[in-house]
C-alpha positions as YAML, in Angstrom:
chain: A
units: angstrom
residues:
- id: 1
  name: UNK
  ca: [0.07, -0.02, -0.03]
- id: 2
  name: UNK
  ca: [1.39, 3.42, -1.01]
- id: 3
  name: UNK
  ca: [0.88, 6.38, 1.41]
- id: 4
  name: UNK
  ca: [2.03, 10.15, 0.91]
- id: 5
  name: UNK
  ca: [2.51, 12.35, 4.00]
- id: 6
  name: UNK
  ca: [4.64, 15.08, 5.28]
- id: 7
  name: UNK
  ca: [7.20, 14.25, 7.96]
- id: 8
  name: UNK
  ca: [8.74, 17.20, 9.77]
- id: 9
  name: UNK
  ca: [7.78, 19.36, 6.81]
- id: 10
  name: UNK
  ca: [9.13, 17.08, 4.03]
- id: 11
  name: UNK
  ca: [6.92, 15.21, 1.60]
- id: 12
  name: UNK
  ca: [7.36, 11.56, 1.98]
- id: 13
  name: UNK
  ca: [6.10, 8.63, -0.32]
- id: 14
  name: UNK
  ca: [6.25, 5.26, 1.17]
- id: 15
  name: UNK
  ca: [5.29, 1.68, 0.16]
- id: 16
  name: UNK
  ca: [4.00, 0.15, 3.48]
- id: 17
  name: UNK
  ca: [2.57, -3.23, 4.75]
- id: 18
  name: UNK
  ca: [-1.07, -2.61, 5.77]
- id: 19
  name: UNK
  ca: [-0.34, -3.76, 9.36]
- id: 20
  name: UNK
  ca: [2.69, -1.33, 9.92]
- id: 21
  name: UNK
  ca: [2.55, 0.78, 13.05]
- id: 22
  name: UNK
  ca: [3.15, 4.48, 12.57]
- id: 23
  name: UNK
  ca: [5.84, 4.25, 15.38]
- id: 24
  name: UNK
  ca: [7.78, 1.57, 13.19]
- id: 25
  name: UNK
  ca: [7.44, 3.60, 10.10]
- id: 26
  name: UNK
  ca: [8.73, 6.74, 11.96]
- id: 27
  name: UNK
  ca: [11.72, 4.89, 13.32]
- id: 28
  name: UNK
  ca: [12.51, 3.44, 10.01]
- id: 29
  name: UNK
  ca: [12.59, 7.15, 8.70]
- id: 30
  name: UNK
  ca: [15.21, 7.92, 11.26]
- id: 31
  name: UNK
  ca: [12.82, 9.54, 13.91]
- id: 32
  name: UNK
  ca: [14.64, 7.89, 16.84]
- id: 33
  name: UNK
  ca: [12.89, 10.23, 19.39]
- id: 34
  name: UNK
  ca: [9.59, 8.22, 19.05]
- id: 35
  name: UNK
  ca: [9.94, 5.53, 21.60]
- id: 36
  name: UNK
  ca: [8.56, 2.19, 22.21]
- id: 37
  name: UNK
  ca: [7.56, 1.94, 25.77]
- id: 38
  name: UNK
  ca: [4.50, 0.14, 27.17]
- id: 39
  name: UNK
  ca: [3.00, -1.07, 23.73]
- id: 40
  name: UNK
  ca: [-0.45, -0.52, 25.33]
- id: 41
  name: UNK
  ca: [-0.96, 3.09, 24.56]
- id: 42
  name: UNK
  ca: [-0.50, 4.05, 28.27]
- id: 43
  name: UNK
  ca: [2.81, 5.75, 28.73]
- id: 44
  name: UNK
  ca: [3.06, 8.54, 25.96]
- id: 45
  name: UNK
  ca: [6.55, 7.71, 24.88]
- id: 46
  name: UNK
  ca: [5.38, 7.30, 21.23]
- id: 47
  name: UNK
  ca: [3.55, 10.69, 21.01]
- id: 48
  name: UNK
  ca: [3.84, 12.54, 17.81]
- id: 49
  name: UNK
  ca: [1.75, 15.39, 16.33]
- id: 50
  name: UNK
  ca: [-0.58, 14.51, 13.41]
- id: 51
  name: UNK
  ca: [-2.04, 17.67, 11.87]
- id: 52
  name: UNK
  ca: [-0.97, 19.39, 15.11]
- id: 53
  name: UNK
  ca: [-2.81, 16.90, 17.42]
- id: 54
  name: UNK
  ca: [-0.94, 14.66, 19.82]
- id: 55
  name: UNK
  ca: [-1.39, 10.89, 18.72]
- id: 56
  name: UNK
  ca: [0.10, 7.75, 20.07]
- id: 57
  name: UNK
  ca: [2.12, 6.25, 17.25]
- id: 58
  name: UNK
  ca: [2.30, 2.67, 19.00]
- id: 59
  name: UNK
  ca: [-1.45, 2.16, 18.51]
- id: 60
  name: UNK
  ca: [-1.92, 3.93, 15.28]
- id: 61
  name: UNK
  ca: [-1.50, 2.19, 11.87]
- id: 62
  name: UNK
  ca: [0.94, 4.08, 9.48]
- id: 63
  name: UNK
  ca: [-1.76, 3.94, 6.67]
- id: 64
  name: UNK
  ca: [-3.80, 6.61, 8.88]
- id: 65
  name: UNK
  ca: [-0.78, 9.15, 8.23]
- id: 66
  name: UNK
  ca: [-1.83, 9.17, 4.44]
- id: 67
  name: UNK
  ca: [-2.41, 12.76, 3.51]
- id: 68
  name: UNK
  ca: [-1.44, 13.99, 6.97]
- id: 69
  name: UNK
  ca: [1.30, 16.31, 8.46]
- id: 70
  name: UNK
  ca: [3.39, 14.32, 11.11]
- id: 71
  name: UNK
  ca: [5.78, 16.09, 13.44]
- id: 72
  name: UNK
  ca: [8.29, 14.33, 15.73]
- id: 73
  name: UNK
  ca: [10.71, 15.91, 18.11]
- id: 74
  name: UNK
  ca: [13.26, 15.85, 15.22]
- id: 75
  name: UNK
  ca: [10.91, 18.45, 13.40]
- id: 76
  name: UNK
  ca: [10.85, 20.72, 16.54]
- id: 77
  name: UNK
  ca: [14.59, 21.12, 17.56]
- id: 78
  name: UNK
  ca: [14.57, 24.80, 18.16]
- id: 79
  name: UNK
  ca: [11.51, 24.76, 20.31]
- id: 80
  name: UNK
  ca: [12.65, 21.68, 22.05]
- id: 81
  name: UNK
  ca: [16.07, 23.05, 22.85]
- id: 82
  name: UNK
  ca: [14.57, 26.20, 24.32]
- id: 83
  name: UNK
  ca: [12.07, 24.17, 26.53]
- id: 84
  name: UNK
  ca: [14.98, 21.68, 27.27]
- id: 85
  name: UNK
  ca: [16.61, 24.55, 29.03]
- id: 86
  name: UNK
  ca: [13.78, 24.93, 31.55]
- id: 87
  name: UNK
  ca: [13.54, 21.36, 32.15]
- id: 88
  name: UNK
  ca: [17.33, 21.22, 33.04]
- id: 89
  name: UNK
  ca: [17.05, 24.19, 35.17]
- id: 90
  name: UNK
  ca: [14.45, 22.35, 37.36]
- id: 91
  name: UNK
  ca: [16.44, 19.22, 37.28]
- id: 92
  name: UNK
  ca: [13.46, 17.67, 35.58]
- id: 93
  name: UNK
  ca: [15.30, 16.18, 32.54]
- id: 94
  name: UNK
  ca: [16.21, 12.91, 34.65]
- id: 95
  name: UNK
  ca: [17.17, 10.18, 32.31]
- id: 96
  name: UNK
  ca: [15.42, 11.80, 29.44]
- id: 97
  name: UNK
  ca: [13.81, 8.75, 27.93]
- id: 98
  name: UNK
  ca: [10.31, 10.04, 28.34]
- id: 99
  name: UNK
  ca: [11.20, 13.52, 27.42]
- id: 100
  name: UNK
  ca: [10.38, 13.33, 23.58]
- id: 101
  name: UNK
  ca: [6.69, 12.18, 24.13]
- id: 102
  name: UNK
  ca: [6.41, 14.62, 27.07]
- id: 103
  name: UNK
  ca: [7.71, 17.71, 24.99]
- id: 104
  name: UNK
  ca: [5.48, 16.70, 22.06]
- id: 105
  name: UNK
  ca: [2.40, 16.84, 24.36]
- id: 106
  name: UNK
  ca: [3.53, 20.14, 25.80]
- id: 107
  name: UNK
  ca: [3.62, 21.77, 22.41]
- id: 108
  name: UNK
  ca: [0.27, 20.35, 21.58]
- id: 109
  name: UNK
  ca: [-1.13, 21.68, 24.81]
- id: 110
  name: UNK
  ca: [0.44, 25.27, 24.13]
- id: 111
  name: UNK
  ca: [-1.58, 25.30, 20.79]
- id: 112
  name: UNK
  ca: [-4.77, 24.19, 22.24]
- id: 113
  name: UNK
  ca: [-4.65, 26.04, 25.58]
- id: 114
  name: UNK
  ca: [-4.02, 29.68, 25.67]
- id: 115
  name: UNK
  ca: [-3.03, 30.23, 29.38]
- id: 116
  name: UNK
  ca: [-3.10, 26.78, 31.08]
- id: 117
  name: UNK
  ca: [-3.38, 26.53, 34.78]
- id: 118
  name: UNK
  ca: [-1.40, 24.06, 36.93]
- id: 119
  name: UNK
  ca: [-4.41, 21.86, 37.08]
- id: 120
  name: UNK
  ca: [-4.85, 21.92, 33.38]
- id: 121
  name: UNK
  ca: [-1.35, 21.16, 32.71]
- id: 122
  name: UNK
  ca: [-1.39, 18.16, 35.01]
- id: 123
  name: UNK
  ca: [-4.68, 17.01, 33.18]
- id: 124
  name: UNK
  ca: [-3.17, 17.38, 29.75]
- id: 125
  name: UNK
  ca: [-0.04, 15.46, 30.58]
- id: 126
  name: UNK
  ca: [-1.68, 12.63, 32.65]
- id: 127
  name: UNK
  ca: [-0.96, 10.15, 29.90]
- id: 128
  name: UNK
  ca: [2.84, 10.80, 30.01]
- id: 129
  name: UNK
  ca: [4.51, 8.30, 32.39]
- id: 130
  name: UNK
  ca: [7.90, 9.02, 33.81]
- id: 131
  name: UNK
  ca: [9.82, 6.59, 36.07]
- id: 132
  name: UNK
  ca: [12.28, 8.98, 37.23]
- id: 133
  name: UNK
  ca: [10.22, 11.78, 38.96]
- id: 134
  name: UNK
  ca: [7.03, 12.81, 40.48]
- id: 135
  name: UNK
  ca: [6.44, 15.65, 37.84]
- id: 136
  name: UNK
  ca: [6.85, 18.41, 40.27]
- id: 137
  name: UNK
  ca: [10.08, 19.58, 38.37]
- id: 138
  name: UNK
  ca: [8.41, 19.21, 34.92]
- id: 139
  name: UNK
  ca: [5.37, 21.17, 36.19]
- id: 140
  name: UNK
  ca: [7.67, 23.98, 37.48]
- id: 141
  name: UNK
  ca: [9.46, 23.91, 34.11]
- id: 142
  name: UNK
  ca: [6.27, 24.41, 32.13]
- id: 143
  name: UNK
  ca: [4.98, 27.15, 34.28]
- id: 144
  name: UNK
  ca: [8.49, 28.93, 34.05]
- id: 145
  name: UNK
  ca: [8.50, 28.39, 30.27]
- id: 146
  name: UNK
  ca: [4.90, 29.82, 29.97]
- id: 147
  name: UNK
  ca: [6.02, 32.95, 32.13]
- id: 148
  name: UNK
  ca: [9.17, 33.29, 29.74]
- id: 149
  name: UNK
  ca: [6.95, 33.15, 26.59]
- id: 150
  name: UNK
  ca: [4.45, 35.86, 27.99]
- id: 151
  name: UNK
  ca: [7.52, 38.01, 28.82]
- id: 152
  name: UNK
  ca: [8.62, 37.54, 25.22]
- id: 153
  name: UNK
  ca: [5.39, 38.70, 23.87]
- id: 154
  name: UNK
  ca: [5.33, 41.62, 26.50]
- id: 155
  name: UNK
  ca: [2.42, 40.05, 28.39]
- id: 156
  name: UNK
  ca: [3.99, 39.64, 31.73]
...
């Protein structure tokens, strides 16, 4: 089966097996930020953006990417680098295994919610699991990142 989609801004045409998972296709295309974790769609490690919405690539057939825009962390290096500094400042980067899916969800949240509260942040990220921390550092880093973004816009 032939599919066409955009991966991190580049047009891709691929011949795939009908049962190929999106996660496996993305890793074949060199997107190693997309991780296999629980394989039950519960941990968020495989999160990517499909048409700007977060999806779990471990539970989605690659065929569903046909005609879509897929973005992985590899396609958001500048944004991720900026936010990564806030994670590091709060000691929240830990081992880093969960960070790609976590960061993808954060950027999806920022597109969806204009000024998220701490409660909204926690609800939005409830599907991301991290074995290294209790998410306090991550939450602080998100709040500080939001304040930084407001200040950049002259809103703070």
